[in-house]
Amino acid sequence: MTPPRTATGPAVGKKRRGARPGGDELLAAAVGAVPGGAARPGQQQMTEAIERSVTSGEHLLVQAGTGTGKSLAYLAPALTVDGPVVVSTATLALQSQLVDHDLPRLADAVEPLLGRRPTFAVLKGRHHYLCLARLDSSVEEEPEDTLFDTPRPGGGTKWLGEAGRLGKQMQRLRDWAEETATGDRDELDPGVDDQVWRSVSMPARECVGATRCPFGQECFAEASRARAREADVVVTNHSLLAVDMLAGRHIVPPHKLLIVDEAHELADRVSSAAQAELVPELIDRSTRRARPLLRPEVAERLTEAGDALAVGLAEAPAGRLTAGLPPALREACTLLDGATRAALEAIGEVKADDPDPVRKQQAKAVLDELSTTAQRLLEEADHDVAWVEKPENGSRRALVVAPLSVAGTLATHLYDERTVVATSATLALGGRFDTVARALGLEAPPPAPPSPAAAALATAAAAGRATVPAPVASTEASRAAIGTVPATEGPGWRSLDVGSPFDYARQGILYVAAHLPRPSVSGLPEAAGEELLALVGALGGRTLGLFSSRRAAQQAAELLRARTDLPVLLQGEEALPLLVRRFREERESCLFGVMSLWQGVDVPGDSCQLVVIDRLPFPRPDEPLAAARAAAVDAGGGSGFAAVSVPIAAVRLAQGVGRLIRATGDRGVVAVLDSRLETARGYGPFLRRSLPPFWYTTRPDVARGALERLGKG
C-alpha cells in the first residue's frame, strides 16, 4: 500500500509565528543540501522577484530557460507565505517531479531553519479517486451500464475474452479498495483500463456531496481536499485549476499565492475545460442510466434525440461550422434540449430521503450537462466556436463547442484576491512578453524599443547570417545578437527573463536550410528528405525528428530505413515511453514522431545530438479554434495570421528546439528544413527571437561539418 503523498509530522497545517527565513535563505539551504550544490544566478533572481511580488501584490511573468532550476526557485519563497501556496502544472511528469523529488528534498533541507517540516499535498479532480459509492453500486448495475457501454473501435460489442479481462480488473479494484489509503488512481499498479476506472470513479458534476452520500465520511476525494487545506504547498494541475475558476473557485483551498508552471499551456487548458460536446453514445448511455426514473415516453424522446444527432453527424462534414448549425444538427439539438428538460422535470430534486440519491444525482447531472450544451449550440453566440469532429478512424463523432477566447475568463477569475506567478521556458515570444500576457488576460504594455547595442547587433546578424564567423564569445553576446528580452510591465504585473545557465552559443548550432524550396505539399518533400539523409548520415544517428504530420514522419522513417542501416524508431509503432527509452539507450538510433514529441522528450547526453524539424509548426487550417480566432482578428481589421498563427508556431517551435540542450555538457545541432525561418521577412525574425540563442548558420557544409566532428567524438 502506498502512503498518502503528504509530508509527515505533527506540524501539519501549523504556521511558524514571528520572524522566518527569507526565500533566498531557504533556497540556499535546499541547493546546499546537494554535494557541490550552489544556487544559480537565474535561480536566485527568480526567487527574489517572487518575494517582491508577494510583498507588492504584483503579478509576475518569469521566463526561466531549461537548466535554471525554476522549481526550487519558486518553492523556496512559497514557504515564506502564510497559508497554503498552490502550484499548478500542465504535465504529470512535472507534478511527479515536484511531489516525489523537489518538495521532499526542500522539506528536509529547510526543516532546521523553519523549526518544523513543511507539508505538501497533491490535489486532483474527483475522477482521479476511487468512489466507494460507485464501487458499491456497480455490483447491482447491469453490465451495459458499467463496463460494456463503450463500443469497440470497429463497431459492435465487446467479446467474451475482453469481458473476462475487464472483470478481473474490476475484482482487483475491489481488493485494492480494501487496502488503499488514498484511492488515487496513480497509486494503482498495475493500472486498469479507462472504462473500468470510469465505472468506479465519480465526475464532480455527478457527485451528491459528502453530506448526502452514504460513503461521505470515507470519501477519498474529500480526504484529499482536507489534506490540501492543511498543507503548506498544494500541487495541482491546470485542468483542475481551470475547473476551479469556472466553478467559482471553491475546489482549490483559499490561498494568497498561485504559481503557474508551464504557463504557456494554461490558456489551452482553460479552453478545454470550457469546451463541451454532444456525442450520440453519451446520450444513449445517459438514457439507459435515467430510464428507471422516467416514464417510457420521456425516455423515448431522449432516444430519438440521440438517433437524430447520429444522423446529423453522419451527414455533416468534419470541420468548423462557419455558417451555423446545419438543419439536421439544429433539429437534433432542439430535440435534445426538449427531451432533457422533460427528463429533468420528471426526475425532480435529489432529496436526503431518496432511496438511491447517488444514482439519481448521476442521472440528473449528465442530463443537465446535455441540456446546457444543446442550448449553448442553439444560441450560436459570437463568443463561441462550433465544429464537427470526426477522427480518422471514424470511431467517434462529436459536435463540439468552445469559447473563441479565454482571455476574459482569465482576467476575471485568475488574478482576483491572490498573487499569480506564471513561469515557463517559453513566455517571451519574439523577444517580448506581450503576446503571452494578452493570452493570460493581462493588459499588454506598450512596446519598448530594444537597447541601441541590441538593435545594432540584431541588424548586423540579420544582414550577414550566411557567413559564419568565429563562435560568439558568450551567451550574453549571443542573446544580444537575437534581441534581448526587456523587462516589461503593465497595470498590476511585470515580467522577467532570468535566462539559462546553458551557453547556447557554444553548445549548439541552429541551422536553417535556407536553400530548400518553400514547403508547399503535404508530407516530406524530396529535397527535404535528401537534406535529412545528409545530416543524419554525417552524425551517424542520434537524431530526434520532429515532424508536422504523421505522413511526413512515416516517409522520413521509410527513407532512412531504405538507405541507411541506422535503427529508426517511429512513433505509433510502439508505446511512446518504450520508444524514448530505446532512443536513449541505443546510441545510433533515430526517433521520429509528431507533436507529442515536441514537448515530451527529455534525453540529455549524446543520445540526442541532432534535432530535425521538417517545417514551421503553424496550426493547420482545419484546427477549428485557431482558424476561428484568426478569422475574428481579420474581421476586426488586423492580421489573424500574425496575431494567432505566428505565436502558436513560436511556442511550438521553441518547445521543439528546446529538446536539444538538456544539460550543461550537451552539444548538438538543431536543423530546420523550412527555409521560411530565414527568408520570411515578416515573421522569420520574430520566430528566431523566440528561440534560445544558438549560434546561427544557413550553410549546410558548416552544419554537416559540425555533425561529423560530433560523430567522431
XYZ file of C-alpha atoms in Angstrom:
713
model
C 0.000 0.000 0.000
C 1.355 3.413 -0.981
C 1.036 6.065 1.753
C -0.544 9.442 1.095
C 1.788 11.874 -0.616
C 1.911 14.405 2.177
C 4.844 15.286 4.377
C 4.548 13.778 7.821
C 4.966 15.266 11.258
C 2.927 16.901 13.989
C 3.132 20.362 12.454
C 0.678 19.705 9.619
C -1.271 22.873 8.945
C 0.586 24.932 11.555
C 2.488 28.072 10.593
C 5.508 29.314 12.434
C 4.836 32.642 14.072
C 7.256 35.522 14.196
C 10.363 36.045 12.073
C 11.106 33.434 9.482
C 13.924 32.923 6.967
C 13.637 34.580 3.581
C 13.297 32.760 0.309
C 16.962 33.253 -0.504
C 17.970 31.514 2.743
C 15.621 28.625 2.095
C 16.898 28.298 -1.481
C 20.497 28.295 -0.276
C 19.673 25.551 2.210
C 17.980 23.446 -0.458
C 20.758 23.640 -3.035
C 23.401 23.352 -0.329
C 21.976 20.009 0.729
C 23.250 18.558 -2.551
C 27.024 17.809 -2.597
C 28.682 20.618 -4.511
C 25.348 22.367 -4.969
C 25.079 26.127 -5.350
C 22.237 28.408 -6.355
C 22.420 29.622 -9.941
C 22.176 33.363 -10.684
C 18.896 32.981 -12.570
C 17.501 30.841 -9.757
C 18.377 33.485 -7.161
C 16.978 36.260 -9.349
C 13.707 34.404 -9.738
C 13.378 33.745 -6.009
C 13.967 37.414 -5.194
C 11.463 38.559 -7.822
C 8.765 36.260 -6.437
C 9.332 37.573 -2.907
C 8.940 41.129 -4.210
C 5.693 40.176 -5.944
C 4.342 38.581 -2.782
C 5.080 41.797 -0.901
C 3.759 44.190 -3.557
C 0.853 42.077 -4.800
C 2.002 42.494 -8.403
C 1.572 39.513 -10.689
C 4.755 38.211 -12.291
C 5.660 36.529 -15.581
C 9.023 34.758 -15.405
C 10.770 33.146 -18.345
C 13.267 30.641 -16.969
C 15.220 28.628 -19.506
C 15.999 24.940 -19.263
C 18.518 24.234 -16.502
C 17.556 27.226 -14.360
C 16.187 25.082 -11.564
C 12.945 27.035 -11.501
C 11.091 24.514 -9.327
C 13.248 25.250 -6.280
C 13.342 28.930 -7.276
C 9.589 29.229 -6.721
C 9.141 26.613 -3.977
C 11.625 28.314 -1.635
C 9.822 31.704 -1.499
C 6.494 29.848 -1.362
C 7.401 28.706 2.144
C 7.580 32.335 3.312
C 3.858 32.869 2.640
C 1.157 32.460 5.290
C -1.481 29.958 4.340
C -1.241 27.385 1.574
C 0.528 28.159 -1.687
C -0.851 26.474 -4.807
C 1.423 25.232 -7.588
C -0.264 24.266 -10.847
C 1.455 22.214 -13.558
C 0.473 21.098 -17.043
C 2.124 17.679 -17.147
C 2.095 14.622 -14.912
C 5.885 14.440 -15.295
C 6.426 17.805 -13.613
C 3.796 17.078 -10.966
C 5.595 13.842 -10.113
C 8.952 15.611 -10.057
C 7.651 18.166 -7.573
C 5.958 15.663 -5.273
C 8.489 12.833 -5.433
C 11.751 14.782 -5.561
C 11.765 18.578 -5.230
C 9.365 19.014 -2.310
C 10.748 16.195 -0.122
C 14.275 17.471 -0.729
C 13.253 21.033 0.122
C 11.351 19.924 3.231
C 14.382 18.032 4.545
C 16.725 20.952 3.892
C 14.670 23.760 5.435
C 13.293 21.962 8.481
C 16.164 23.195 10.724
C 15.625 26.785 9.558
C 11.839 26.760 9.978
C 11.761 24.702 13.138
C 9.291 22.320 11.561
C 8.910 20.211 8.457
C 6.873 21.908 5.704
C 3.920 19.906 4.463
C 2.634 19.350 0.954
C -0.264 17.611 -0.744
C -1.460 16.718 -4.228
C -4.926 17.853 -5.319
C -6.570 16.246 -8.332
C -10.061 16.139 -9.795
C -12.631 13.802 -8.256
C -12.425 11.408 -11.195
C -8.821 10.579 -10.216
C -10.062 8.974 -6.975
C -11.905 5.749 -6.328
C -15.553 6.423 -5.432
C -16.839 3.949 -2.855
C -20.449 4.752 -3.750
C -19.837 3.900 -7.417
C -17.915 0.801 -6.431
C -20.793 -0.315 -4.228
C -23.476 0.407 -6.825
C -21.505 -1.293 -9.611
C -22.367 -4.640 -8.015
C -26.047 -4.039 -8.745
C -25.750 -2.342 -12.133
C -26.297 -4.253 -15.337
C -23.117 -4.851 -17.351
C -24.076 -2.425 -20.091
C -24.247 0.377 -17.534
C -20.682 -0.184 -16.333
C -18.060 -1.965 -18.386
C -19.860 -2.758 -21.579
C -21.247 0.564 -22.796
C -18.194 1.601 -24.832
C -18.363 0.347 -28.422
C -15.422 -1.438 -29.980
C -13.335 0.675 -32.427
C -14.701 -1.314 -35.349
C -18.279 -1.337 -34.046
C -20.272 -3.958 -32.174
C -19.941 -5.031 -28.576
C -17.107 -6.425 -26.517
C -16.180 -10.039 -26.945
C -16.078 -12.634 -24.190
C -12.294 -12.595 -23.775
C -12.281 -8.843 -23.203
C -15.219 -9.098 -20.813
C -13.267 -11.599 -18.732
C -10.205 -9.365 -18.708
C -12.198 -6.339 -17.589
C -13.969 -8.426 -14.950
C -10.611 -9.408 -13.477
C -9.586 -5.753 -13.382
C -12.792 -4.903 -11.538
C -12.093 -7.580 -8.945
C -8.576 -6.231 -8.489
C -10.071 -2.776 -7.904
C -12.328 -4.202 -5.197
C -9.336 -5.803 -3.484
C -7.353 -2.570 -3.766
C -10.231 -0.601 -2.244
C -9.806 -2.592 0.962
C -6.174 -1.526 1.412
C -5.589 1.864 -0.248
C -5.234 4.901 1.990
C -5.739 7.484 -0.766
C -7.850 5.902 -3.543
C -5.623 7.750 -6.038
C -5.595 6.027 -9.425
C -1.914 6.869 -9.920
C -1.071 4.619 -6.981
C -2.804 1.587 -8.522
C -0.091 -0.613 -10.023
C -0.685 -2.229 -12.434
C -3.385 0.088 -13.704
C -6.768 -0.670 -15.235
C -8.469 0.280 -18.483
C -10.172 3.661 -18.682
C -13.658 2.170 -18.996
C -13.124 0.133 -15.844
C -11.953 3.184 -13.941
C -14.900 5.242 -15.162
C -17.237 2.696 -13.601
C -15.737 3.257 -10.117
C -14.931 6.978 -10.201
C -17.242 9.956 -9.874
C -17.035 13.104 -12.021
C -17.579 16.227 -9.952
C -20.842 17.077 -11.717
C -22.369 13.730 -10.674
C -21.336 13.839 -7.020
C -24.143 14.347 -4.480
C -21.743 15.726 -1.889
C -20.349 14.200 1.271
C -23.371 15.091 3.431
C -25.833 13.192 1.221
C -23.605 10.288 0.205
C -23.721 7.122 2.331
C -19.933 6.903 1.944
C -19.288 10.602 2.569
C -17.249 10.028 5.724
C -14.922 7.646 3.875
C -14.638 9.626 0.613
C -11.109 9.615 -0.831
C -11.676 12.808 -2.842
C -12.923 14.662 0.243
C -9.925 13.391 2.211
C -7.567 14.746 -0.444
C -9.202 18.168 -0.169
C -8.902 18.067 3.613
C -5.176 17.318 3.327
C -4.787 20.164 0.846
C -6.425 22.648 3.229
C -3.840 21.786 5.899
C -0.718 21.781 3.699
C 1.874 24.474 3.112
C 2.155 23.683 -0.610
C -0.655 22.238 -2.727
C 0.330 20.766 -6.097
C -2.479 20.621 -8.655
C -2.844 20.726 -12.427
C -4.018 23.269 -14.981
C -7.167 21.317 -15.794
C -8.393 21.330 -12.201
C -7.318 24.950 -11.794
C -9.438 25.816 -14.842
C -12.446 23.932 -13.474
C -11.968 25.689 -10.144
C -12.063 29.100 -11.840
C -15.124 28.239 -13.915
C -16.922 26.796 -10.859
C -16.445 29.834 -8.640
C -13.134 28.842 -7.007
C -14.435 26.521 -4.303
C -12.345 23.423 -5.157
C -8.781 24.599 -4.552
C -8.290 25.826 -0.954
C -8.113 29.606 -0.435
C -4.588 30.905 -0.935
C -2.605 34.110 -1.379
C -0.034 32.889 -3.904
C -0.611 30.840 -7.063
C 2.379 29.616 -9.057
C 1.562 28.503 -12.594
C 4.399 26.431 -14.016
C 4.346 25.540 -17.729
C 2.214 28.667 -18.026
C 2.300 28.627 -21.835
C -0.182 25.717 -21.582
C -2.718 27.406 -19.281
C -4.936 29.179 -21.827
C -5.369 25.976 -23.840
C -6.301 24.010 -20.697
C -8.890 26.623 -19.754
C -10.294 26.429 -23.291
C -10.562 22.648 -22.924
C -12.325 22.994 -19.566
C -14.822 25.435 -21.079
C -15.385 23.169 -24.083
C -18.457 20.948 -24.355
C -19.567 18.291 -26.801
C -22.511 16.162 -27.837
C -21.839 12.520 -28.665
C -24.582 10.006 -29.576
C -23.024 7.341 -27.342
C -23.208 9.675 -24.325
C -26.888 10.370 -24.960
C -27.545 6.645 -25.226
C -25.653 5.926 -22.003
C -27.424 8.768 -20.178
C -30.785 7.495 -21.349
C -30.112 3.996 -20.028
C -28.993 5.408 -16.694
C -32.065 7.628 -16.338
C -34.630 5.170 -17.747
C -35.638 3.652 -14.337
C -36.525 7.184 -13.176
C -38.578 8.162 -16.249
C -41.875 7.386 -17.894
C -41.381 5.362 -21.108
C -42.458 8.217 -23.380
C -39.903 10.610 -21.825
C -37.074 8.093 -22.214
C -38.130 7.536 -25.828
C -37.710 11.263 -26.537
C -34.110 11.036 -25.370
C -33.519 8.035 -27.634
C -34.967 9.906 -30.612
C -32.688 12.881 -29.920
C -29.640 10.629 -29.817
C -30.616 8.993 -33.096
C -31.157 12.412 -34.698
C -27.698 13.542 -33.577
C -26.098 10.410 -35.042
C -27.786 11.090 -38.394
C -26.795 14.757 -38.366
C -23.154 13.968 -37.592
C -23.045 11.343 -40.338
C -24.255 13.894 -42.902
C -22.121 16.868 -41.795
C -18.520 17.206 -42.998
C -15.775 17.464 -40.401
C -14.591 20.948 -39.522
C -15.733 24.333 -38.266
C -19.384 25.301 -38.740
C -18.868 28.775 -40.192
C -22.459 29.173 -41.396
C -24.124 27.971 -38.203
C -25.602 24.587 -37.415
C -26.761 22.566 -40.430
C -30.539 21.868 -40.356
C -30.114 18.231 -39.265
C -27.855 19.131 -36.352
C -30.061 22.054 -35.354
C -33.054 19.721 -35.263
C -31.084 17.201 -33.163
C -30.076 19.889 -30.642
C -33.669 21.152 -30.456
C -34.955 17.627 -29.812
C -32.284 17.043 -27.194
C -32.987 20.326 -25.427
C -36.677 19.496 -25.113
C -36.093 15.865 -24.126
C -33.555 16.650 -21.407
C -35.742 19.395 -19.935
C -38.658 16.970 -19.737
C -36.465 14.285 -18.180
C -35.024 16.649 -15.578
C -38.503 17.810 -14.611
C -39.660 14.196 -14.278
C -36.729 13.230 -12.040
C -37.165 16.221 -9.732
C -34.902 17.297 -6.905
C -32.468 14.996 -5.130
C -33.662 14.683 -1.528
C -31.975 13.390 1.589
C -34.532 10.594 1.986
C -34.252 9.312 -1.619
C -33.590 5.560 -1.651
C -30.628 6.000 -4.039
C -29.518 9.652 -4.138
C -26.233 8.798 -5.893
C -27.907 7.177 -8.903
C -30.458 9.986 -9.109
C -27.791 12.702 -8.950
C -25.731 10.954 -11.630
C -28.690 10.816 -13.979
C -29.573 14.463 -13.345
C -26.002 15.714 -13.734
C -25.430 14.160 -17.139
C -28.855 15.215 -18.430
C -28.298 18.755 -17.191
C -24.951 18.916 -18.980
C -26.526 17.659 -22.211
C -29.282 20.250 -21.899
C -26.831 23.096 -21.267
C -24.650 22.077 -24.228
C -27.631 21.789 -26.575
C -28.845 25.259 -25.564
C -25.339 26.684 -25.978
C -25.097 25.297 -29.503
C -28.551 26.568 -30.431
C -27.669 30.083 -29.248
C -24.771 30.278 -31.769
C -23.179 33.070 -29.734
C -20.405 35.125 -31.313
C -18.072 34.242 -28.450
C -18.338 30.501 -29.179
C -16.932 28.308 -31.947
C -18.681 25.103 -33.051
C -17.342 22.276 -35.167
C -17.902 18.656 -36.150
C -15.163 16.303 -35.033
C -14.553 13.066 -36.931
C -11.369 11.158 -36.072
C -9.574 9.470 -38.951
C -10.625 6.012 -37.794
C -14.267 7.132 -37.697
C -14.886 5.506 -34.323
C -16.269 8.586 -32.599
C -18.117 11.600 -33.966
C -18.940 14.670 -31.911
C -20.493 18.110 -32.135
C -18.173 20.411 -30.181
C -18.445 23.983 -28.912
C -15.677 26.028 -27.260
C -15.036 29.670 -26.372
C -13.419 31.836 -29.024
C -11.128 33.304 -26.340
C -10.492 32.676 -22.652
C -8.525 35.863 -22.006
C -11.585 37.487 -20.464
C -12.246 34.456 -18.281
C -8.661 34.516 -17.044
C -8.738 38.276 -16.463
C -11.883 37.881 -14.349
C -11.126 34.714 -12.401
C -7.379 34.040 -12.320
C -5.985 37.086 -10.537
C -8.612 38.144 -8.030
C -7.548 38.058 -4.343
C -4.244 36.276 -4.978
C -0.832 36.983 -6.443
C -0.072 34.945 -9.561
C 3.421 33.948 -10.694
C 3.394 32.443 -14.192
C 6.586 30.773 -15.362
C 7.830 28.720 -18.301
C 10.825 28.381 -20.587
C 8.720 29.877 -23.404
C 6.908 33.051 -22.355
C 8.787 35.749 -24.273
C 7.687 35.329 -27.881
C 9.557 37.392 -30.407
C 11.624 38.729 -27.532
C 8.670 40.179 -25.609
C 6.040 39.063 -23.097
C 3.138 40.973 -24.682
C 1.621 38.063 -26.611
C 1.548 35.695 -23.644
C 0.323 38.482 -21.351
C -2.684 39.059 -23.597
C -3.426 35.333 -23.792
C -3.345 35.137 -19.981
C -5.763 38.029 -19.581
C -3.230 40.683 -18.605
C -3.336 44.052 -20.337
C -0.275 44.263 -22.546
C 2.086 47.232 -22.065
C 3.177 49.460 -24.953
C 6.203 48.093 -26.833
C 9.585 49.185 -25.514
C 12.406 49.708 -28.038
C 15.463 47.429 -27.704
C 18.710 48.907 -26.492
C 20.841 50.555 -29.217
C 23.504 47.860 -28.863
C 20.984 45.042 -29.171
C 19.319 46.729 -32.160
C 22.659 47.166 -33.945
C 23.698 43.584 -33.302
C 20.318 42.260 -34.411
C 20.501 44.257 -37.653
C 24.009 43.033 -38.356
C 23.070 39.456 -37.604
C 20.022 39.602 -39.874
C 22.104 41.008 -42.727
C 25.033 38.610 -42.572
C 23.895 35.247 -41.343
C 25.016 33.361 -44.462
C 28.618 33.788 -43.396
C 29.901 32.019 -40.309
C 32.418 33.969 -38.204
C 34.166 32.597 -35.134
C 31.723 31.364 -32.483
C 30.050 34.074 -30.434
C 32.122 34.766 -27.348
C 29.430 34.377 -24.740
C 25.810 33.597 -24.071
C 25.172 37.252 -23.235
C 26.522 38.393 -26.612
C 24.528 35.714 -28.385
C 21.358 36.805 -26.598
C 22.016 40.402 -27.645
C 22.521 39.270 -31.239
C 18.959 37.995 -31.451
C 17.456 40.826 -29.398
C 17.400 40.958 -25.618
C 14.171 40.340 -23.740
C 13.322 43.596 -21.994
C 11.697 43.517 -18.583
C 8.179 44.786 -19.203
C 5.234 45.607 -17.022
C 1.615 46.627 -17.180
C -1.078 47.587 -14.717
C -0.583 45.227 -11.792
C 2.032 42.976 -13.434
C 5.630 42.819 -14.536
C 7.875 40.373 -16.335
C 11.366 38.983 -16.011
C 13.637 36.783 -18.123
C 16.288 35.090 -15.973
C 17.930 33.377 -18.938
C 19.519 29.942 -18.735
C 22.781 28.628 -17.304
C 23.465 26.927 -20.637
C 25.936 28.579 -23.023
C 23.767 28.024 -26.068
C 26.157 29.819 -28.437
C 28.925 27.336 -27.612
C 26.791 24.250 -27.017
C 24.605 24.285 -30.107
C 24.065 25.439 -33.660
C 20.762 26.492 -35.188
C 20.949 25.586 -38.865
C 18.212 26.707 -41.241
C 18.244 25.057 -44.667
C 17.566 28.326 -46.482
C 18.457 26.800 -49.868
C 15.488 24.417 -49.802
C 12.279 25.291 -51.685
C 9.465 26.733 -49.623
C 7.300 23.829 -48.321
C 4.165 23.549 -50.433
C 2.953 19.945 -50.396
C 1.934 17.729 -47.513
C 4.322 15.078 -46.335
C 8.098 15.224 -46.704
C 9.318 16.920 -49.928
C 12.061 15.103 -51.824
C 14.627 17.868 -51.287
C 13.941 17.923 -47.541
C 14.350 14.132 -47.453
C 17.763 14.352 -49.083
C 18.800 17.061 -46.616
C 17.641 14.865 -43.746
C 19.688 11.933 -45.069
C 22.814 14.070 -45.334
C 22.509 15.455 -41.812
C 21.699 12.144 -40.119
C 24.431 10.406 -42.102
C 27.024 12.985 -41.038
C 26.305 12.296 -37.369
C 25.528 8.599 -37.615
C 22.105 8.587 -35.981
C 21.370 10.141 -32.565
C 18.580 12.136 -34.205
C 15.209 13.277 -32.902
C 12.943 14.066 -35.846
C 10.006 16.365 -35.091
C 7.507 16.365 -37.934
C 4.420 18.390 -38.743
C 2.352 15.366 -39.804
C 2.252 11.610 -39.379
C 2.665 11.233 -43.105
C 5.930 13.198 -43.078
C 7.261 11.196 -40.114
C 6.336 7.935 -41.848
C 8.022 9.000 -45.101
C 11.172 10.034 -43.239
C 11.339 6.714 -41.414
C 10.859 4.771 -44.648
C 13.577 6.821 -46.363
C 16.186 6.216 -43.670
C 15.313 2.549 -43.353
C 15.721 2.103 -47.101
C 19.005 3.987 -47.482
C 20.814 3.541 -44.150
C 21.443 0.795 -41.640
C 20.524 3.004 -38.687
C 17.808 1.884 -36.241
C 14.773 4.114 -36.862
C 12.065 4.308 -34.194
C 8.700 5.654 -35.337
C 6.029 7.000 -33.019
C 2.962 4.796 -33.146
C 4.813 1.560 -33.797
C 5.376 1.010 -30.063
C 4.351 2.705 -26.816
C 5.980 6.132 -26.585
C 7.797 5.565 -23.241
C 9.365 2.408 -24.695
C 10.467 4.252 -27.838
C 12.057 7.042 -25.804
C 13.881 4.539 -23.616
C 15.239 2.722 -26.667
C 16.283 6.044 -28.209
C 18.166 6.903 -25.045
C 19.870 3.520 -24.782
C 20.642 2.727 -28.452
C 23.247 5.352 -29.321
C 22.895 5.237 -33.131
C 19.099 5.198 -33.188
C 16.754 7.856 -34.552
C 13.326 8.663 -33.139
C 10.742 10.240 -35.439
C 7.314 11.482 -34.419
C 4.770 14.278 -34.270
C 3.545 16.920 -31.841
C 3.640 14.955 -28.578
C 7.417 14.560 -29.047
C 7.921 18.319 -29.381
C 7.398 18.777 -25.625
C 7.560 15.357 -24.013
C 11.099 14.102 -24.684
C 13.986 14.723 -22.289
C 17.139 12.926 -23.465
C 20.299 14.610 -22.175
C 23.711 13.374 -23.284
C 24.985 12.190 -26.653
C 21.967 10.024 -27.495
C 20.313 13.147 -28.951
C 22.732 15.470 -30.755
C 20.629 16.381 -33.762
C 17.051 17.679 -33.666
C 15.447 17.958 -37.111
C 12.242 19.965 -37.643
C 10.678 19.459 -41.053
C 8.614 22.652 -41.211
C 7.437 25.568 -39.104
C 4.627 24.335 -36.822
C 1.866 26.725 -37.803
C -1.615 25.498 -36.850
C -3.329 23.545 -39.604
C -6.110 25.331 -41.484
C -8.548 22.719 -40.169
C -7.785 23.427 -36.494
C -11.191 24.960 -35.639
C -10.268 27.200 -32.722
C -7.108 28.635 -34.263
C -8.901 29.249 -37.567
C -11.844 30.937 -35.834
C -9.596 33.151 -33.735
C -7.585 34.183 -36.786
C -10.799 34.945 -38.687
C -12.032 37.115 -35.810
C -8.831 39.164 -35.883
C -9.091 39.530 -39.672
C -12.689 40.710 -39.329
C -11.535 43.357 -36.881
C -9.033 44.773 -39.351
C -5.954 43.004 -38.012
C -3.872 40.101 -39.238
C -5.130 36.787 -37.917
C -2.025 35.061 -39.187
C 0.278 37.412 -37.265
C -1.861 37.561 -34.126
C -2.800 33.871 -33.845
C -0.851 31.540 -36.123
C 2.617 33.022 -35.631
C 2.506 32.990 -31.789
C 1.266 29.374 -31.810
C 4.151 28.434 -34.103
C 6.611 30.349 -31.903
C 5.670 28.402 -28.768
C 5.701 25.051 -30.551
C 8.996 25.791 -32.293
C 10.672 26.906 -29.058
C 9.470 23.762 -27.321
C 10.806 21.588 -30.136
C 14.162 23.339 -30.362
C 14.454 23.004 -26.585
C 14.785 19.210 -26.903
C 18.471 19.563 -27.884
C 20.275 21.093 -24.907
C 19.099 19.495 -21.663
C 22.318 19.610 -19.606
C 25.496 21.682 -19.385
C 27.540 19.043 -21.218
C 25.172 18.633 -24.175
C 26.325 19.544 -27.681
C 24.487 19.395 -30.976
C 22.644 20.910 -33.920
C 19.042 21.928 -34.469
C 18.241 21.710 -38.179
C 15.100 23.399 -39.501
C 14.295 22.213 -43.025
C 11.897 25.100 -43.634
C 13.585 27.983 -45.442
C 10.909 30.439 -44.282
C 12.607 30.739 -40.900
C 15.351 32.640 -42.750
C 13.578 34.084 -45.770
C 10.210 35.253 -44.358
C 10.898 38.885 -43.523
C 7.688 39.385 -41.583
C 7.620 36.519 -39.088
C 11.048 34.895 -39.526
C 12.860 37.291 -37.163
C 10.011 37.029 -34.629
C 10.307 33.241 -34.564
C 14.104 33.340 -34.295
C 13.913 35.755 -31.370
C 11.621 33.271 -29.613
C 14.357 30.605 -29.609
C 17.364 30.044 -27.353
C 20.413 31.999 -28.584
C 22.169 29.237 -30.519
C 24.986 30.050 -32.915
C 23.208 30.553 -36.234
C 24.050 29.464 -39.783
C 22.355 28.773 -43.093
C 25.330 26.940 -44.603
C 24.786 23.177 -44.977
C 28.516 22.436 -45.105
C 29.004 24.057 -41.705
C 26.150 22.048 -40.169
C 27.383 18.773 -41.659
C 30.947 19.502 -40.590
C 29.873 20.100 -37.006
C 27.856 16.873 -37.019
C 30.777 14.879 -38.443
C 33.006 16.135 -35.633
C 30.353 15.194 -33.078
C 30.037 11.766 -34.675
C 33.742 11.111 -34.235
C 33.704 12.263 -30.628
